[in-house]
Amino acid sequence: MTTIDQKIIEILRNALDKNGWPWSNLLLSVLAIVLCVLLCGFVGFEREKRGRSAGLRTHLLVGVGSCVIMIISIYGFPGIQDGHRDVARLAAGVLAGVGFLGAGAIIHDNGSIKGLTTAGTIWLVMAIGLACGSFNFLLAILVTMVVMIVLTTFRKIEHKVNKHSPILTITTDASVAALPIVLEYAKKNKLLVADVSSELIGDSKKTLVQTTFKLTSENNAEIDVSKVEEELNKLTKAISVQNLNRH
C-alpha cells in the first residue's frame, strides 16, 4: 500500500537526486525536524501556558530527540546493508525511555496526583517525533490536531462534568476534627458527602490528617467548587484544600 507521504518522497527523489547525490534524504530530514519542532511546540506551549512541570522546552526536546533517533534508524548506518538491520529497534528503545521520563512528571502531593496529563503529552510528542522522523508527515499533523482538541475542548467538557461531583481533600492538624465540620457544612448547603477516607500523614514533629471525600448536590446541580474550597478552608482552618479533579 502506497501512502501520500511515500508519493511525496518519490517525487522529491526523482527531482533532487542527481549524479548519485541523495539530496532528497537531506531535505526530508530537515523537513522532518522542522515539522517536529512546530507540532511538538504547539503541544508544549499549551502545557507551558497551564504552568505544568514539563513545558515547551521539555516537549520540544523529547519530540526532536525522538525524530532524530528515527532518522538515524533509517539513514544512520551506512556500513550496514538495508536487508540486515531493524529500523524499528531504536524506536522501541525510545518508547521505554520516554516512559521513565513521563513518570518523572507525575507528582504525588498531599494525596492528590498531578501531572498525568502532562506525562501523557510527553509520551505523545515522542510518538509525533517518531512519525516525523519516519516521514509520516500527514499522520504527525493529524495526531497533533487531535491532541490539541483533547487538551483544549475536552478540558472544558471535563471541568463542566466535574462540577457536579468534585473530589476534595482537606489537610488539617491532627487536633482538628475536619469530618464533622464537612458533614455539617454539607447538610447546611444541601450537599451529599460520599467516598470518605482519612489518613495520618506527617513526621514525628507534626501529625496531620488528610480527609478525602466526594461532594454531590441533592438536586444534581453544579457546585461552585472554588467557593466550597474557600469556605471549608476557613471553617476547618485547613493547611490545604485541594480539588483532585483538576489536572
Protein backbone atom coordinates (compact mmCIF):
# COMPACT_ATOMS: atom_id res chain seq x y z
CA MET A 1 0.00 0.00 0.00
CA THR A 2 1.36 3.38 -1.04
CA THR A 3 0.70 6.42 1.15
CA ILE A 4 0.61 10.11 0.23
CA ASP A 5 3.85 10.66 2.15
CA GLN A 6 5.55 7.93 0.11
CA LYS A 7 4.39 9.63 -3.10
CA ILE A 8 5.87 12.93 -1.87
CA ILE A 9 9.18 11.20 -1.08
CA GLU A 10 9.21 9.60 -4.52
CA ILE A 11 8.65 12.98 -6.23
CA LEU A 12 11.44 14.60 -4.21
CA ARG A 13 13.89 11.81 -5.01
CA ASN A 14 13.11 11.97 -8.73
CA ALA A 15 13.56 15.74 -8.73
CA LEU A 16 16.62 16.15 -6.49
CA ASP A 17 18.76 13.04 -6.64
CA LYS A 18 21.24 13.83 -9.41
CA ASN A 19 24.63 12.32 -10.18
CA GLY A 20 24.38 9.86 -7.32
CA TRP A 21 23.95 12.53 -4.61
CA PRO A 22 20.91 11.79 -2.38
CA TRP A 23 19.89 15.39 -1.74
CA SER A 24 16.30 14.30 -1.15
CA ASN A 25 17.37 12.44 2.00
CA LEU A 26 18.87 15.62 3.43
CA LEU A 27 15.79 17.67 2.54
CA LEU A 28 13.46 15.07 4.05
CA SER A 29 15.46 15.04 7.28
CA VAL A 30 15.34 18.84 7.51
CA LEU A 31 11.60 18.87 6.81
CA ALA A 32 11.05 16.19 9.43
CA ILE A 33 12.91 18.13 12.14
CA VAL A 34 11.27 21.48 11.29
CA LEU A 35 7.79 19.95 11.24
CA CYS A 36 8.53 18.14 14.51
CA VAL A 37 9.56 21.43 16.17
CA LEU A 38 6.33 23.09 15.04
CA LEU A 39 3.99 20.25 16.05
CA CYS A 40 5.63 19.45 19.39
CA GLY A 41 5.87 23.19 20.03
CA PHE A 42 2.08 23.50 19.84
CA VAL A 43 1.63 20.80 22.47
CA GLY A 44 4.44 22.12 24.66
CA PHE A 45 3.12 25.67 24.50
CA GLU A 46 -0.28 24.53 25.78
CA ARG A 47 1.39 22.80 28.73
CA GLU A 48 3.64 25.83 29.36
CA LYS A 49 0.62 28.14 29.38
CA ARG A 50 -1.01 25.94 32.03
CA GLY A 51 2.11 26.21 34.18
CA ARG A 52 2.87 22.50 34.10
CA SER A 53 6.17 20.98 35.25
CA ALA A 54 7.05 19.86 31.72
CA GLY A 55 6.52 22.76 29.34
CA LEU A 56 7.62 23.97 25.93
CA ARG A 57 11.32 23.08 26.12
CA THR A 58 10.75 19.61 27.55
CA HIS A 59 8.21 18.69 24.87
CA LEU A 60 10.44 20.07 22.12
CA LEU A 61 13.46 18.15 23.36
CA VAL A 62 11.54 14.86 23.64
CA GLY A 63 9.91 15.30 20.22
CA VAL A 64 13.04 16.37 18.35
CA GLY A 65 15.12 13.69 20.07
CA SER A 66 12.63 11.01 19.02
CA CYS A 67 12.63 12.39 15.47
CA VAL A 68 16.43 12.33 15.23
CA ILE A 69 16.60 8.77 16.59
CA MET A 70 14.07 7.65 13.97
CA ILE A 71 16.08 9.33 11.21
CA ILE A 72 19.24 7.63 12.49
CA SER A 73 17.39 4.31 12.41
CA ILE A 74 16.66 4.88 8.71
CA TYR A 75 19.86 6.55 7.45
CA GLY A 76 22.41 6.39 10.22
CA PHE A 77 24.14 3.08 9.48
CA PRO A 78 25.68 3.46 6.03
CA GLY A 79 28.03 0.49 6.55
CA ILE A 80 25.17 -1.95 7.03
CA GLN A 81 23.11 -3.28 4.16
CA ASP A 82 19.39 -2.47 4.27
CA GLY A 83 18.42 -6.13 4.43
CA HIS A 84 20.37 -6.77 7.64
CA ARG A 85 19.05 -4.15 10.04
CA ASP A 86 15.90 -3.47 12.02
CA VAL A 87 14.92 0.20 11.63
CA ALA A 88 12.34 -0.10 14.42
CA ARG A 89 14.78 -1.24 17.11
CA LEU A 90 15.90 2.24 18.18
CA ALA A 91 12.29 3.43 18.15
CA ALA A 92 11.41 0.63 20.58
CA GLY A 93 14.13 1.89 22.91
CA VAL A 94 12.64 5.39 22.75
CA LEU A 95 9.26 4.05 23.88
CA ALA A 96 10.77 2.61 27.06
CA GLY A 97 12.99 5.61 27.79
CA VAL A 98 10.25 8.22 27.43
CA GLY A 99 8.06 6.14 29.73
CA PHE A 100 10.51 6.79 32.58
CA LEU A 101 10.63 10.49 31.68
CA GLY A 102 6.84 10.71 31.78
CA ALA A 103 6.80 9.06 35.20
CA GLY A 104 9.01 11.89 36.44
CA ALA A 105 6.30 14.40 35.53
CA ILE A 106 3.78 12.71 37.86
CA ILE A 107 3.73 14.24 41.32
CA HIS A 108 2.05 12.82 44.44
CA ASP A 109 1.25 15.74 46.72
CA ASN A 110 -0.90 15.52 49.85
CA GLY A 111 -2.98 12.68 48.47
CA SER A 112 -3.50 14.20 45.06
CA ILE A 113 -1.86 13.02 41.88
CA LYS A 114 -0.76 15.69 39.44
CA GLY A 115 0.93 15.52 36.09
CA LEU A 116 -0.86 12.56 34.50
CA THR A 117 -1.99 14.64 31.52
CA THR A 118 1.49 16.12 31.09
CA ALA A 119 3.02 12.64 31.26
CA GLY A 120 0.60 11.64 28.51
CA THR A 121 1.56 14.60 26.32
CA ILE A 122 5.27 13.77 26.77
CA TRP A 123 4.58 10.27 25.51
CA LEU A 124 2.53 11.67 22.62
CA VAL A 125 5.19 14.14 21.44
CA MET A 126 7.55 11.17 21.37
CA ALA A 127 5.10 9.46 19.02
CA ILE A 128 4.82 12.66 16.94
CA GLY A 129 8.61 12.84 16.74
CA LEU A 130 8.82 9.22 15.57
CA ALA A 131 6.13 9.89 12.97
CA CYS A 132 8.04 12.90 11.64
CA GLY A 133 11.34 11.01 11.69
CA SER A 134 9.81 8.17 9.68
CA PHE A 135 8.43 10.76 7.21
CA ASN A 136 4.79 10.09 8.06
CA PHE A 137 4.11 13.82 7.95
CA LEU A 138 0.34 13.71 7.47
CA LEU A 139 -0.05 11.27 10.34
CA ALA A 140 2.01 13.53 12.62
CA ILE A 141 -0.13 16.57 11.69
CA LEU A 142 -3.37 14.65 12.23
CA VAL A 143 -2.25 13.34 15.64
CA THR A 144 -1.23 16.85 16.75
CA MET A 145 -4.64 18.22 15.76
CA VAL A 146 -6.37 15.50 17.79
CA VAL A 147 -4.10 16.14 20.81
CA MET A 148 -4.79 19.89 20.76
CA ILE A 149 -8.55 19.28 20.57
CA VAL A 150 -8.33 16.93 23.57
CA LEU A 151 -6.24 19.39 25.61
CA THR A 152 -8.47 22.41 24.92
CA THR A 153 -12.06 21.47 24.05
CA PHE A 154 -12.25 18.31 26.15
CA ARG A 155 -10.79 20.19 29.12
CA LYS A 156 -13.86 22.44 29.21
CA ILE A 157 -16.18 19.44 29.00
CA GLU A 158 -14.29 17.68 31.78
CA HIS A 159 -14.49 20.69 34.09
CA LYS A 160 -18.22 21.02 33.46
CA VAL A 161 -18.79 17.36 34.32
CA ASN A 162 -16.61 17.55 37.44
CA LYS A 163 -18.60 20.48 38.83
CA HIS A 164 -21.40 18.01 39.60
CA SER A 165 -19.22 15.71 41.73
CA PRO A 166 -15.88 17.23 42.80
CA ILE A 167 -13.48 15.17 44.89
CA LEU A 168 -11.83 17.25 47.60
CA THR A 169 -9.06 16.53 50.06
CA ILE A 170 -8.56 18.60 53.21
CA THR A 171 -5.31 18.56 55.15
CA THR A 172 -5.61 19.72 58.75
CA ASP A 173 -3.77 19.48 62.04
CA ALA A 174 -4.49 16.25 63.92
CA SER A 175 -6.21 18.25 66.67
CA VAL A 176 -8.94 19.41 64.24
CA ALA A 177 -11.93 17.14 63.63
CA ALA A 178 -12.43 18.04 59.98
CA LEU A 179 -15.02 15.41 59.02
CA PRO A 180 -17.82 16.58 61.37
CA ILE A 181 -17.28 20.14 60.10
CA VAL A 182 -17.52 18.94 56.49
CA LEU A 183 -20.71 16.98 57.22
CA GLU A 184 -22.30 19.95 58.95
CA TYR A 185 -21.34 22.25 56.07
CA ALA A 186 -22.73 19.78 53.53
CA LYS A 187 -26.04 19.45 55.39
CA LYS A 188 -26.38 23.23 55.62
CA ASN A 189 -25.74 23.68 51.88
CA LYS A 190 -27.81 20.67 50.72
CA LEU A 191 -24.78 18.68 49.62
CA LEU A 192 -24.14 14.96 49.91
CA VAL A 193 -20.82 13.52 51.10
CA ALA A 194 -19.62 10.15 49.82
CA ASP A 195 -16.47 8.01 49.48
CA VAL A 196 -14.90 9.39 52.65
CA SER A 197 -11.39 8.35 53.65
CA SER A 198 -8.90 9.67 56.19
CA GLU A 199 -5.24 9.04 56.81
CA LEU A 200 -2.49 10.32 59.05
CA ILE A 201 0.47 11.99 57.37
CA GLY A 202 3.46 13.97 58.55
CA ASP A 203 6.50 13.22 60.64
CA SER A 204 7.48 12.88 64.30
CA LYS A 205 7.31 16.66 64.82
CA LYS A 206 3.85 17.28 63.38
CA THR A 207 0.99 14.93 62.61
CA LEU A 208 -1.59 15.89 60.02
CA VAL A 209 -4.89 14.35 59.00
CA GLN A 210 -5.87 14.17 55.36
CA THR A 211 -9.60 13.75 54.68
CA THR A 212 -10.77 12.95 51.15
CA PHE A 213 -14.41 12.90 50.05
CA LYS A 214 -16.74 13.39 47.08
CA LEU A 215 -19.42 16.06 47.06
CA THR A 216 -22.66 15.98 45.11
CA SER A 217 -25.67 18.27 45.20
CA GLU A 218 -29.01 16.89 46.38
CA ASN A 219 -30.66 18.08 43.15
CA ASN A 220 -27.63 17.17 40.99
CA ALA A 221 -26.89 20.84 40.33
CA GLU A 222 -23.45 22.28 39.60
CA ILE A 223 -21.30 23.02 42.64
CA ASP A 224 -19.27 26.19 42.98
CA VAL A 225 -16.07 24.32 43.84
CA SER A 226 -13.95 27.44 44.42
CA LYS A 227 -16.49 28.76 46.93
CA VAL A 228 -16.67 25.41 48.71
CA GLU A 229 -12.88 25.22 48.93
CA GLU A 230 -12.66 28.73 50.37
CA GLU A 231 -15.40 28.20 52.96
CA LEU A 232 -14.12 24.79 54.09
CA ASN A 233 -10.64 26.23 54.38
CA LYS A 234 -11.93 28.86 56.82
CA LEU A 235 -14.16 26.51 58.79
CA THR A 236 -11.56 23.78 59.30
CA LYS A 237 -8.54 26.12 59.46
CA ALA A 238 -7.03 23.75 56.93
CA ILE A 239 -3.44 23.71 55.79
CA SER A 240 -4.71 22.99 52.29
CA VAL A 241 -7.93 22.21 50.44
CA GLN A 242 -7.44 20.63 47.02
CA ASN A 243 -9.74 19.60 44.21
CA LEU A 244 -8.47 16.25 42.91
CA ASN A 245 -10.43 16.62 39.66
CA ARG A 246 -8.00 19.28 38.42
CA HIS A 247 -5.26 18.18 36.00
